[in-house]
mmCIF file of C-alpha atoms and ligand atoms in Angstrom:
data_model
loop_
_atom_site.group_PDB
_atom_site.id
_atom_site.type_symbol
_atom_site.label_atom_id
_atom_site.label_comp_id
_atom_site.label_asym_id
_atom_site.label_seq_id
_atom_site.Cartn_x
_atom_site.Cartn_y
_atom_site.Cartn_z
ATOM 1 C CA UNK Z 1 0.000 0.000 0.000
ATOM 2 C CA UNK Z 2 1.382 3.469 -0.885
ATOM 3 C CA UNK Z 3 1.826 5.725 1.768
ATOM 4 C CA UNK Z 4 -0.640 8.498 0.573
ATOM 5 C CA UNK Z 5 -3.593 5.656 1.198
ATOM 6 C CA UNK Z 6 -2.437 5.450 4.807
ATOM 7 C CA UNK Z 7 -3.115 9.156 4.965
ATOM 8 C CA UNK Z 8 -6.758 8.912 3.968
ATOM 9 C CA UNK Z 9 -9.712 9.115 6.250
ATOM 10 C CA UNK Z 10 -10.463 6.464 8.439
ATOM 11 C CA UNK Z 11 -12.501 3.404 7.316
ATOM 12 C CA UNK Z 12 -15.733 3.791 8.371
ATOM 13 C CA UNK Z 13 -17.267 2.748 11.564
ATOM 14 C CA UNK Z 14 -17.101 -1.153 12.737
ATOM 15 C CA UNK Z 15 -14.143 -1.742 9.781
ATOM 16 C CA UNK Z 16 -10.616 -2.733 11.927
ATOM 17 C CA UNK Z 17 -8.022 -0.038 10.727
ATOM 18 C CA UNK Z 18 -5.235 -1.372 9.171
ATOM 19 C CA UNK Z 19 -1.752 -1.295 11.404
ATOM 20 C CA UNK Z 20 0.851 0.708 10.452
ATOM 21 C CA UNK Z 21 4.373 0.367 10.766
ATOM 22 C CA UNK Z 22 7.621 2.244 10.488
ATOM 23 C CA UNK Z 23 10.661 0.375 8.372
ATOM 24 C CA UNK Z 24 13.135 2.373 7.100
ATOM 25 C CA UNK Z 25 12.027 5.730 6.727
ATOM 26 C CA UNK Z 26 8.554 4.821 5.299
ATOM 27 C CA UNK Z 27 5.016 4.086 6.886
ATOM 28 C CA UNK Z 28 3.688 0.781 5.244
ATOM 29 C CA UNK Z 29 0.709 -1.204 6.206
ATOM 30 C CA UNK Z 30 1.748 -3.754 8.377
ATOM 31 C CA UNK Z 31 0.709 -6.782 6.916
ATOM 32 C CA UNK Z 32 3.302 -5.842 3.898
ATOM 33 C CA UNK Z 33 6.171 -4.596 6.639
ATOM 34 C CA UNK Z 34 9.575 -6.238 5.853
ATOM 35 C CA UNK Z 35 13.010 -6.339 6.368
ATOM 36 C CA UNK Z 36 15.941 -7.191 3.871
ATOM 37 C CA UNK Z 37 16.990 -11.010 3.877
ATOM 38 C CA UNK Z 38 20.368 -9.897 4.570
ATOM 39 C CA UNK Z 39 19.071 -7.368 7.288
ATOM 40 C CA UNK Z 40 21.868 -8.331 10.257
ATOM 41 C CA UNK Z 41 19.083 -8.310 12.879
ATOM 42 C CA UNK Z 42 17.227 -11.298 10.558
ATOM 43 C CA UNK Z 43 20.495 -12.971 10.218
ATOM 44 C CA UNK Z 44 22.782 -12.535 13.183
ATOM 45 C CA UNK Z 45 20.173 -11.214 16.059
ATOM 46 C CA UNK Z 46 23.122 -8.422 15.595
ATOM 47 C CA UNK Z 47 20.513 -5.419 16.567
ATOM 48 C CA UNK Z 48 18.532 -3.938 19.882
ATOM 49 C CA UNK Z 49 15.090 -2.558 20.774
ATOM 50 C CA UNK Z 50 13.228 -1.418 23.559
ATOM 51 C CA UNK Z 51 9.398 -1.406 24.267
ATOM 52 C CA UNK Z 52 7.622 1.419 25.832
ATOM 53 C CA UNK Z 53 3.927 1.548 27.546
ATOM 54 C CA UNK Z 54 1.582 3.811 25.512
ATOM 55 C CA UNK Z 55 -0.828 5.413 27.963
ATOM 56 C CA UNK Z 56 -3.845 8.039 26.483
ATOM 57 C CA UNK Z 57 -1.674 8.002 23.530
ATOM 58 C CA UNK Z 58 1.886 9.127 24.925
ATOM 59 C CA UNK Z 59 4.978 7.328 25.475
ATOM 60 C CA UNK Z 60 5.523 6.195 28.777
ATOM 61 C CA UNK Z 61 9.181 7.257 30.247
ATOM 62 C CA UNK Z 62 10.286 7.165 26.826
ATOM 63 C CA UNK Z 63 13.171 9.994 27.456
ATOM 64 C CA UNK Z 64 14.903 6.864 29.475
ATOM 65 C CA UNK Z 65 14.039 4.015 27.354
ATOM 66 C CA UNK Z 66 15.791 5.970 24.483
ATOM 67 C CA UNK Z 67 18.394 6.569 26.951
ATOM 68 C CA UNK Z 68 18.760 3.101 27.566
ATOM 69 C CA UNK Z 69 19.005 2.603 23.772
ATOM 70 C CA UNK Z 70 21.299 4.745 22.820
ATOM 71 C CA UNK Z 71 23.648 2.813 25.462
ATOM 72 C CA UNK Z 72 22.991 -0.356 23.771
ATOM 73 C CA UNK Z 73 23.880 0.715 20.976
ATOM 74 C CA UNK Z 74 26.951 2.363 22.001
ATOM 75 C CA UNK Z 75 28.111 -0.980 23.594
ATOM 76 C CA UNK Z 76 27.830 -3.082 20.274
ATOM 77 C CA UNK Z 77 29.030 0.127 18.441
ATOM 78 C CA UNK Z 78 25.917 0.361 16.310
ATOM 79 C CA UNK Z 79 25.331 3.741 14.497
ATOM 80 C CA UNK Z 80 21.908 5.677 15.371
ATOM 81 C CA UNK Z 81 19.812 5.250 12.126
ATOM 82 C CA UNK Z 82 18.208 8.754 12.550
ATOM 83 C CA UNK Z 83 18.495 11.366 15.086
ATOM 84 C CA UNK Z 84 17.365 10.866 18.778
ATOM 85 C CA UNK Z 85 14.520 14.412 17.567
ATOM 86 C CA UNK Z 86 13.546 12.190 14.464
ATOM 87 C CA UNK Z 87 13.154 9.058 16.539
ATOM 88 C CA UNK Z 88 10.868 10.914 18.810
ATOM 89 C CA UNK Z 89 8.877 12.266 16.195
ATOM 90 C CA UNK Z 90 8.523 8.458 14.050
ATOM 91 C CA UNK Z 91 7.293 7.007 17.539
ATOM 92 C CA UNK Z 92 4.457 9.628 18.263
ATOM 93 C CA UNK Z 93 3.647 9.098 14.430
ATOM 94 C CA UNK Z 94 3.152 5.454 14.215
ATOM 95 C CA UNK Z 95 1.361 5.398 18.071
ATOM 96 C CA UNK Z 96 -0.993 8.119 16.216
ATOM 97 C CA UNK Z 97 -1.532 6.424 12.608
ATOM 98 C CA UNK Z 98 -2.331 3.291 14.946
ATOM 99 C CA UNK Z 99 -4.718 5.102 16.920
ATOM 100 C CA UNK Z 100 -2.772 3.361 20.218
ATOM 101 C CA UNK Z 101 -4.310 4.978 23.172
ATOM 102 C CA UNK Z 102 -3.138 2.306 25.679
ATOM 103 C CA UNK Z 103 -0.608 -0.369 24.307
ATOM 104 C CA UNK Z 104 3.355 -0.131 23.345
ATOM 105 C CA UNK Z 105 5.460 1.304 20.787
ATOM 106 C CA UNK Z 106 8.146 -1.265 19.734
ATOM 107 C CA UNK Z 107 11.651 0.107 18.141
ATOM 108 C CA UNK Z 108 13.951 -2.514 16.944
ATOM 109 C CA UNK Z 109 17.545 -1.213 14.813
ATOM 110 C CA UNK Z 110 19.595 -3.489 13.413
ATOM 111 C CA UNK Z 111 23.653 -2.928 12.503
ATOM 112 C CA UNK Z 112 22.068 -2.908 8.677
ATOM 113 C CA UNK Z 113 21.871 -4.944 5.747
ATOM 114 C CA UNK Z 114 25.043 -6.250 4.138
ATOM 115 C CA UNK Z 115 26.305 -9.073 2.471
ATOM 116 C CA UNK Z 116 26.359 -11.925 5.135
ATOM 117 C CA UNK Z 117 29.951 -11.813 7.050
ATOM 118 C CA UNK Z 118 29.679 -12.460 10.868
ATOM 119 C CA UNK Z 119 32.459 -9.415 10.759
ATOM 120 C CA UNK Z 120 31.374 -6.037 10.984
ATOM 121 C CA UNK Z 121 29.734 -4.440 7.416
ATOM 122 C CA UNK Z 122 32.037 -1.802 6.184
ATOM 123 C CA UNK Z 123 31.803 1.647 7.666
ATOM 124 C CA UNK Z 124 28.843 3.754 6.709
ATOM 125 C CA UNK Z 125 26.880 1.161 6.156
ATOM 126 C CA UNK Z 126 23.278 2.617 7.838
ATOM 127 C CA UNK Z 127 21.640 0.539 10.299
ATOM 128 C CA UNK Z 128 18.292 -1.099 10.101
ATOM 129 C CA UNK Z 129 15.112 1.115 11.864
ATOM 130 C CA UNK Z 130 11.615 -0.453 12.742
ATOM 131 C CA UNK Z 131 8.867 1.139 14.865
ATOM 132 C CA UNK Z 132 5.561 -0.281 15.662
ATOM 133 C CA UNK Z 133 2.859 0.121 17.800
ATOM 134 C CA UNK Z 134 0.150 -1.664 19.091
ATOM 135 C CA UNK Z 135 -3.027 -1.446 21.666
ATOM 136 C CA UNK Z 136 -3.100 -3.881 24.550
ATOM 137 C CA UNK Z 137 -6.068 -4.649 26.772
ATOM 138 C CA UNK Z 138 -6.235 -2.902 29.649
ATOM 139 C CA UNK Z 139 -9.391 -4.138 31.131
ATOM 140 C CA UNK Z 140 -7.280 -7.853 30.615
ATOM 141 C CA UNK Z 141 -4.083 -6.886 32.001
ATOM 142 C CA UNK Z 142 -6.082 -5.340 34.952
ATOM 143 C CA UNK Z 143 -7.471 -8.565 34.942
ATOM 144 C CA UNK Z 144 -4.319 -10.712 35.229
ATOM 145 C CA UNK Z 145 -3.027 -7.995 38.233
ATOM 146 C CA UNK Z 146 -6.151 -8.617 39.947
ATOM 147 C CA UNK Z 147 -5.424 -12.766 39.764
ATOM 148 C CA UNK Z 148 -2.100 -12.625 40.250
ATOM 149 C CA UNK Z 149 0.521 -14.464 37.535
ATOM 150 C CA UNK Z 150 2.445 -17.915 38.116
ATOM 151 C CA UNK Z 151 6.224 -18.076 37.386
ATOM 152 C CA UNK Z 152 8.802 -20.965 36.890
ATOM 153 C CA UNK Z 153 12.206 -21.227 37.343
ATOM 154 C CA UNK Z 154 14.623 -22.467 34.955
ATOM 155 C CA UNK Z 155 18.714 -22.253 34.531
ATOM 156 C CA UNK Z 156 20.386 -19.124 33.757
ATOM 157 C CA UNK Z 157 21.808 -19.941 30.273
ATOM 158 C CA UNK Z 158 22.213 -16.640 28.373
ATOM 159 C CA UNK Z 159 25.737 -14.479 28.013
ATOM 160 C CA UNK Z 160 27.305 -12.500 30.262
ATOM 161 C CA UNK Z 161 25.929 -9.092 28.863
ATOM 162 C CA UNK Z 162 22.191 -9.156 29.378
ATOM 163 C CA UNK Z 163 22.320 -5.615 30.456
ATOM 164 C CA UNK Z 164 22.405 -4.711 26.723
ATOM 165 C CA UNK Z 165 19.005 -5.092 25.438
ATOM 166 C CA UNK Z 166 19.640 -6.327 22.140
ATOM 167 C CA UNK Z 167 17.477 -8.880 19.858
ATOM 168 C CA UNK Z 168 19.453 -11.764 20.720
ATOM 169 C CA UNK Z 169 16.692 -13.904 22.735
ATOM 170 C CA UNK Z 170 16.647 -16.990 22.084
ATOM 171 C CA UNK Z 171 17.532 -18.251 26.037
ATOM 172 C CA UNK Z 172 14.285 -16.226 26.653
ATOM 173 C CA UNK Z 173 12.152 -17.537 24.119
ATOM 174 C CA UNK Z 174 13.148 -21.077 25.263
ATOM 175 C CA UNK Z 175 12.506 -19.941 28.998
ATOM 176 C CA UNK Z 176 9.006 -18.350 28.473
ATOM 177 C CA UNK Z 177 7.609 -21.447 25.889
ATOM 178 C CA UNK Z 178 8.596 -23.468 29.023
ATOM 179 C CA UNK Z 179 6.797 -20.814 31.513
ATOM 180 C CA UNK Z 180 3.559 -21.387 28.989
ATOM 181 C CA UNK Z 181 4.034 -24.866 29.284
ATOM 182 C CA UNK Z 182 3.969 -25.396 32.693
ATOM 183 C CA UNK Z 183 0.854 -23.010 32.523
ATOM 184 C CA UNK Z 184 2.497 -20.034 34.079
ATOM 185 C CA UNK Z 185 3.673 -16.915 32.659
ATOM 186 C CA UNK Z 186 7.092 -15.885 33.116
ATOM 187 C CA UNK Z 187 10.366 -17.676 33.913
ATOM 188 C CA UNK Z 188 12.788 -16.702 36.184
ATOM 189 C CA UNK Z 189 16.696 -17.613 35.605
ATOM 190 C CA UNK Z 190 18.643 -19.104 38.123
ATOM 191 C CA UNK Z 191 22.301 -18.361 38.415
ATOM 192 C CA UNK Z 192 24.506 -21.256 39.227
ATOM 193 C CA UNK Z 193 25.109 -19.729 42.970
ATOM 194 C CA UNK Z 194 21.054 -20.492 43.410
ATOM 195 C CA UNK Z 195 20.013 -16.880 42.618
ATOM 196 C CA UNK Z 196 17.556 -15.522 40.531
ATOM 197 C CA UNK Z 197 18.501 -13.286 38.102
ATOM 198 C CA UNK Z 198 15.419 -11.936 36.285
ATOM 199 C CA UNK Z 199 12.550 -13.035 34.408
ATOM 200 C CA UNK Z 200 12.741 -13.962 30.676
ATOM 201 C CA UNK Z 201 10.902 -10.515 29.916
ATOM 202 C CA UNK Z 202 10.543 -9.087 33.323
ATOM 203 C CA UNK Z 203 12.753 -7.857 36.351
ATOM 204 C CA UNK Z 204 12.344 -10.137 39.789
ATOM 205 C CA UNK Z 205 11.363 -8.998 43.214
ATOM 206 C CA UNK Z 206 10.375 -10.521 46.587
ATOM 207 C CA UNK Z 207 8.966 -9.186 49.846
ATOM 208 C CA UNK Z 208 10.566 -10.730 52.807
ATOM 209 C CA UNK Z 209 8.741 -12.008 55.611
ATOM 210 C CA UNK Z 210 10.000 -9.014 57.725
ATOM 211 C CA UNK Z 211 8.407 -6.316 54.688
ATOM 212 C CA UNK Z 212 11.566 -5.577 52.504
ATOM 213 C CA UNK Z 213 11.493 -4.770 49.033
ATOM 214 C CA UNK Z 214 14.444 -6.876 47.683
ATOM 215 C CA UNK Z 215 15.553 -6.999 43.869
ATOM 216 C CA UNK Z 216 19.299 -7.485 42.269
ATOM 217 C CA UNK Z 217 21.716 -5.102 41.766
ATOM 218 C CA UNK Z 218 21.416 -3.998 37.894
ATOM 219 C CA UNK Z 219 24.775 -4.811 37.169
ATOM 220 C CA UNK Z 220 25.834 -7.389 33.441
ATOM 221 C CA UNK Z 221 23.751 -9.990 34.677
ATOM 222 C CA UNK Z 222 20.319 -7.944 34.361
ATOM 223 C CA UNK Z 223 18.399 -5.793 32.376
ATOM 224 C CA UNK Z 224 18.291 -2.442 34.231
ATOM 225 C CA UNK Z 225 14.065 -2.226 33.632
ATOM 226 C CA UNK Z 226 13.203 1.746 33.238
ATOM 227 C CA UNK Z 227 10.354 0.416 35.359
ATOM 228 C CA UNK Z 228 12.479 -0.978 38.241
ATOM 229 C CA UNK Z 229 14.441 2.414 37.865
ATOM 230 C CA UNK Z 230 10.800 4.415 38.208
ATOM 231 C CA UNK Z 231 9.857 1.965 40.988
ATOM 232 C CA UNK Z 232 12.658 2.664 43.314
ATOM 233 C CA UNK Z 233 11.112 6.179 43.063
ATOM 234 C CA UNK Z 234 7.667 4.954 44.326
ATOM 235 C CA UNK Z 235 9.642 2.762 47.054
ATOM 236 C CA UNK Z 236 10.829 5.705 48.243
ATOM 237 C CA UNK Z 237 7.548 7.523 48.326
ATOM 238 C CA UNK Z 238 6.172 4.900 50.089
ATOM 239 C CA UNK Z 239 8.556 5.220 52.903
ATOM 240 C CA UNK Z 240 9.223 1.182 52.052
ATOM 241 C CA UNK Z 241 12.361 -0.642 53.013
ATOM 242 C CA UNK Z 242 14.817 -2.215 50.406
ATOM 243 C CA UNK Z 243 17.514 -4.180 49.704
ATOM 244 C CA UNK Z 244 19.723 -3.929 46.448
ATOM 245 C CA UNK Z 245 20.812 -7.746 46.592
ATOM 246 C CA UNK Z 246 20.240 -10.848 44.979
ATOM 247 C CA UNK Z 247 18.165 -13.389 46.537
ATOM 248 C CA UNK Z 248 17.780 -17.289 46.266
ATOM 249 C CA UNK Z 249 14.761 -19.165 45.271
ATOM 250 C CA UNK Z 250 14.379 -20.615 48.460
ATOM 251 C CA UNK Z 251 13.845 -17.602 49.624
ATOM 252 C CA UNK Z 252 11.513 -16.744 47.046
ATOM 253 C CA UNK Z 253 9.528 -19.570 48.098
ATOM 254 C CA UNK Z 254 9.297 -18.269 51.485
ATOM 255 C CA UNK Z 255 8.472 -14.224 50.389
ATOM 256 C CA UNK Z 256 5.544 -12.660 51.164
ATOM 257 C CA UNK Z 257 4.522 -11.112 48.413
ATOM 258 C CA UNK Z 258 6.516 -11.475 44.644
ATOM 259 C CA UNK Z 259 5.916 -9.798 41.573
ATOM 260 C CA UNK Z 260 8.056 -8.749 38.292
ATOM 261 C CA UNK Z 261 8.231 -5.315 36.488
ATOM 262 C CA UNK Z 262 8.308 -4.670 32.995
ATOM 263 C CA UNK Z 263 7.248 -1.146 30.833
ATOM 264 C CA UNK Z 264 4.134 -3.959 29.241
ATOM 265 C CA UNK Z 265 3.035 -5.057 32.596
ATOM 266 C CA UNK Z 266 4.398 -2.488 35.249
ATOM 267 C CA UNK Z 267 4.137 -4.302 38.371
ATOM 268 C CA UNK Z 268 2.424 -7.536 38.110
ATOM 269 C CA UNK Z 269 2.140 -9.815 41.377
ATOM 270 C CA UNK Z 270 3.449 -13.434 41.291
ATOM 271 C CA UNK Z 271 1.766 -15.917 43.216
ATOM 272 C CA UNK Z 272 2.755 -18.864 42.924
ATOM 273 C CA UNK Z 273 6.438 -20.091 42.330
ATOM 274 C CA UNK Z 274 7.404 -23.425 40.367
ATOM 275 C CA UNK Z 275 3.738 -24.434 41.678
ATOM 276 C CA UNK Z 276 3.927 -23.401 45.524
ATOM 277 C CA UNK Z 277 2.252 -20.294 46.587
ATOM 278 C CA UNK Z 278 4.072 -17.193 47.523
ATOM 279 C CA UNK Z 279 2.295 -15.647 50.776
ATOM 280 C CA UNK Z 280 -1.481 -16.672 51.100
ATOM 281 C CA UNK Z 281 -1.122 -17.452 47.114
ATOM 282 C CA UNK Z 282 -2.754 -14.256 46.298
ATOM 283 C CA UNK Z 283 -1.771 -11.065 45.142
ATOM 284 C CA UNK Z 284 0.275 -8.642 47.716
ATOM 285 C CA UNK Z 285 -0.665 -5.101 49.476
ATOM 286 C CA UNK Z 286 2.918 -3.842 48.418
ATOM 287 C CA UNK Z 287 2.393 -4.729 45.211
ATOM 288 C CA UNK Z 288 -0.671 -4.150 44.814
ATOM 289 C CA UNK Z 289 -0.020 -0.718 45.889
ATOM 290 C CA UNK Z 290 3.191 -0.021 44.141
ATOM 291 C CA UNK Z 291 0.688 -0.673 40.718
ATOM 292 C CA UNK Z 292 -1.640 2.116 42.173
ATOM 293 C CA UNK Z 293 1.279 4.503 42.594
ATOM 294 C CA UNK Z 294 3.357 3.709 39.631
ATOM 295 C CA UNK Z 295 2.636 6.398 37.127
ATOM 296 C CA UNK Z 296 2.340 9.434 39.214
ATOM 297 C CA UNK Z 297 6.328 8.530 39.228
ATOM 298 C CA UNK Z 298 6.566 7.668 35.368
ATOM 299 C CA UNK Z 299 7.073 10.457 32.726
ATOM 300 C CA UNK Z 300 4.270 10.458 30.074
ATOM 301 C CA UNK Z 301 5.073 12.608 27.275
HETATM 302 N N1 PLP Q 1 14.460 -7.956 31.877
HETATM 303 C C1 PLP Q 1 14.299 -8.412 30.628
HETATM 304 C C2 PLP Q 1 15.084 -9.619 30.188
HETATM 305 C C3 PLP Q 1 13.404 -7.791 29.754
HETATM 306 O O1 PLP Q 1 13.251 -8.258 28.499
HETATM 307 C C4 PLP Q 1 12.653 -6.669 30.205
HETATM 308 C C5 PLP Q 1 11.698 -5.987 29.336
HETATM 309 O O2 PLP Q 1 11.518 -6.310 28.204
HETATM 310 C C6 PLP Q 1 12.844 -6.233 31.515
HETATM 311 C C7 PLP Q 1 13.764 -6.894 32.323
HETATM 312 C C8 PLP Q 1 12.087 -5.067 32.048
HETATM 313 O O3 PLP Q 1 12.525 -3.851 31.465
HETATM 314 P P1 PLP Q 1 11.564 -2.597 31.332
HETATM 315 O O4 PLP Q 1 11.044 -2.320 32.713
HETATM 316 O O5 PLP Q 1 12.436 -1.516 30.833
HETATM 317 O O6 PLP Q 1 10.483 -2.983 30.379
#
């Protein structure tokens, strides 16, 4: 579809709209979005992305997610494809041709298309940019809050450099198929020590028995979540206690209250671990009320 179309009124009432997405410096519908066969993200996972809430139709913390970004892609020495202004501007454009009011806005940029060599392509050679958007049901996710989700744990098996949020997921793929298979919802890794690490899409945190917030330091072996970063700012609020440490899943098992963090799900209570409840098995005041609080902290722009 040509990009004028996508600029035409709306279909009319009761017809879906079509999705839009951003690839490369041009809008296209969404069912006819691609990417290069020799694109290095399709090829090598060689590329990095981020995911940011949508919430009446604004990026949620985006000013840090693109933060975040830019530091991924200074530590695999990946050019910016546009400007950080022009990235702003394609991510309130495809949230708005996608009428998003309350969903995410997903960027992904690749190191480019190039002949395949696992090497570096030669200099100059522009990375790969895709933005797209999409609603997500609230009513549902306040749904799955109210419930409470179950996690499993499985073996920490990625690299050393998860702090980088690149494309490369396979360990997490493999983690949450297993989470969905053992009908729960997110996995958590398990470092060889007996720690958890994080979730295969979320950060990990416990209540202890005696009330205090614990979650690991964000040092290579996590993803530093914007949302954990925002929720130490609500902790604070709150007056709660915490501890930057890791913890063990024994004493997971033994937490009052658990629940993981992520910009899709903010804070979303766990109760039950690798099938035993956490607490009385249902969801937890602190987290509970950490949910409440969460985005009178964020920054909605
Ligand atoms: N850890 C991992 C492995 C993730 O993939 C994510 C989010 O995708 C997070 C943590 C949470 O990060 P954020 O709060 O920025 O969404």
């Amino acid at each position: 579809m040509s990009d004028h179309l996508l600029q035409s009124e709306p279909p009319p009432k009761g017809m879906p709209l079509p999705r839009v997405a951003y690839v490369n410096g041009r809008y296209v519908a969404h069912r006819d979005a691609m990417v290069h066969v020799e694109d290095r993200g399709y090829q090598f996972a060689d590329g990095v992305y981020e995911v940011c809430e949508v919430r009446g139709g604004r990026p949620v913390d985006e000013r840090r997610h693109i933060d975040r970004l830019d530091r991924s892609l200074r530590e695999l020495r990946i050019t910016w494809p546009i400007s950080r202004r022009a990235l702003g501007v394609v991510v309130r454009e495809t949230i708005r041709r996608n009428r998003v009011r309350y969903g995410i806005v997903y960027l992904q940029i690749s190191r480019g298309v190039a002949p395949r060599d696992h090497a570096f392509p030669p200099a100059g050679t522009p990375s790969s940019l895709v933005v797209t958007a999409k609603s997500l049901d609230a009513a549902g996710n306040e749904a799955m809050a109210a419930a409470g989700i179950a996690v499993i744990t499985v073996p920490e098996n990625r690299w050393p450099r998860v702090d980088i949020k690149s494309i490369s997921l396979l360990p997490n793929v493999l983690a949450k198929q297993a989470a969905r298979e053992a009908s729960a919802r997110e996995a958590w890794f398990v470092d060889p020590s007996g720690h958890v690490t994080e979730g295969s899409s979320t950060n990990a945190w416990i209540v202890t028995r005696d009330g205090k917030l614990v979650t690991r330091p964000a040092d290579h072996s996590i993803l530093r979540g914007v949302t954990r970063t925002v929720l130490l700012e609500v902790i604070a609020a709150q007056g709660l206690t915490f501890d930057e440490r890791p913890f063990t899943v024994e004493e997971a098992y033994v937490a009052r209250e658990a629940f993981v963090t992520s910009a899709s799900q903010i804070v979303m209570p766990v109760v039950s671990i690798d099938g035993r409840p956490v607490g009385n098995g249902a969801p937890g005041l602190v987290a509970s009320a950490l949910r409440r609080d969460f985005h009178r902290h964020a920054e909605i722009g």
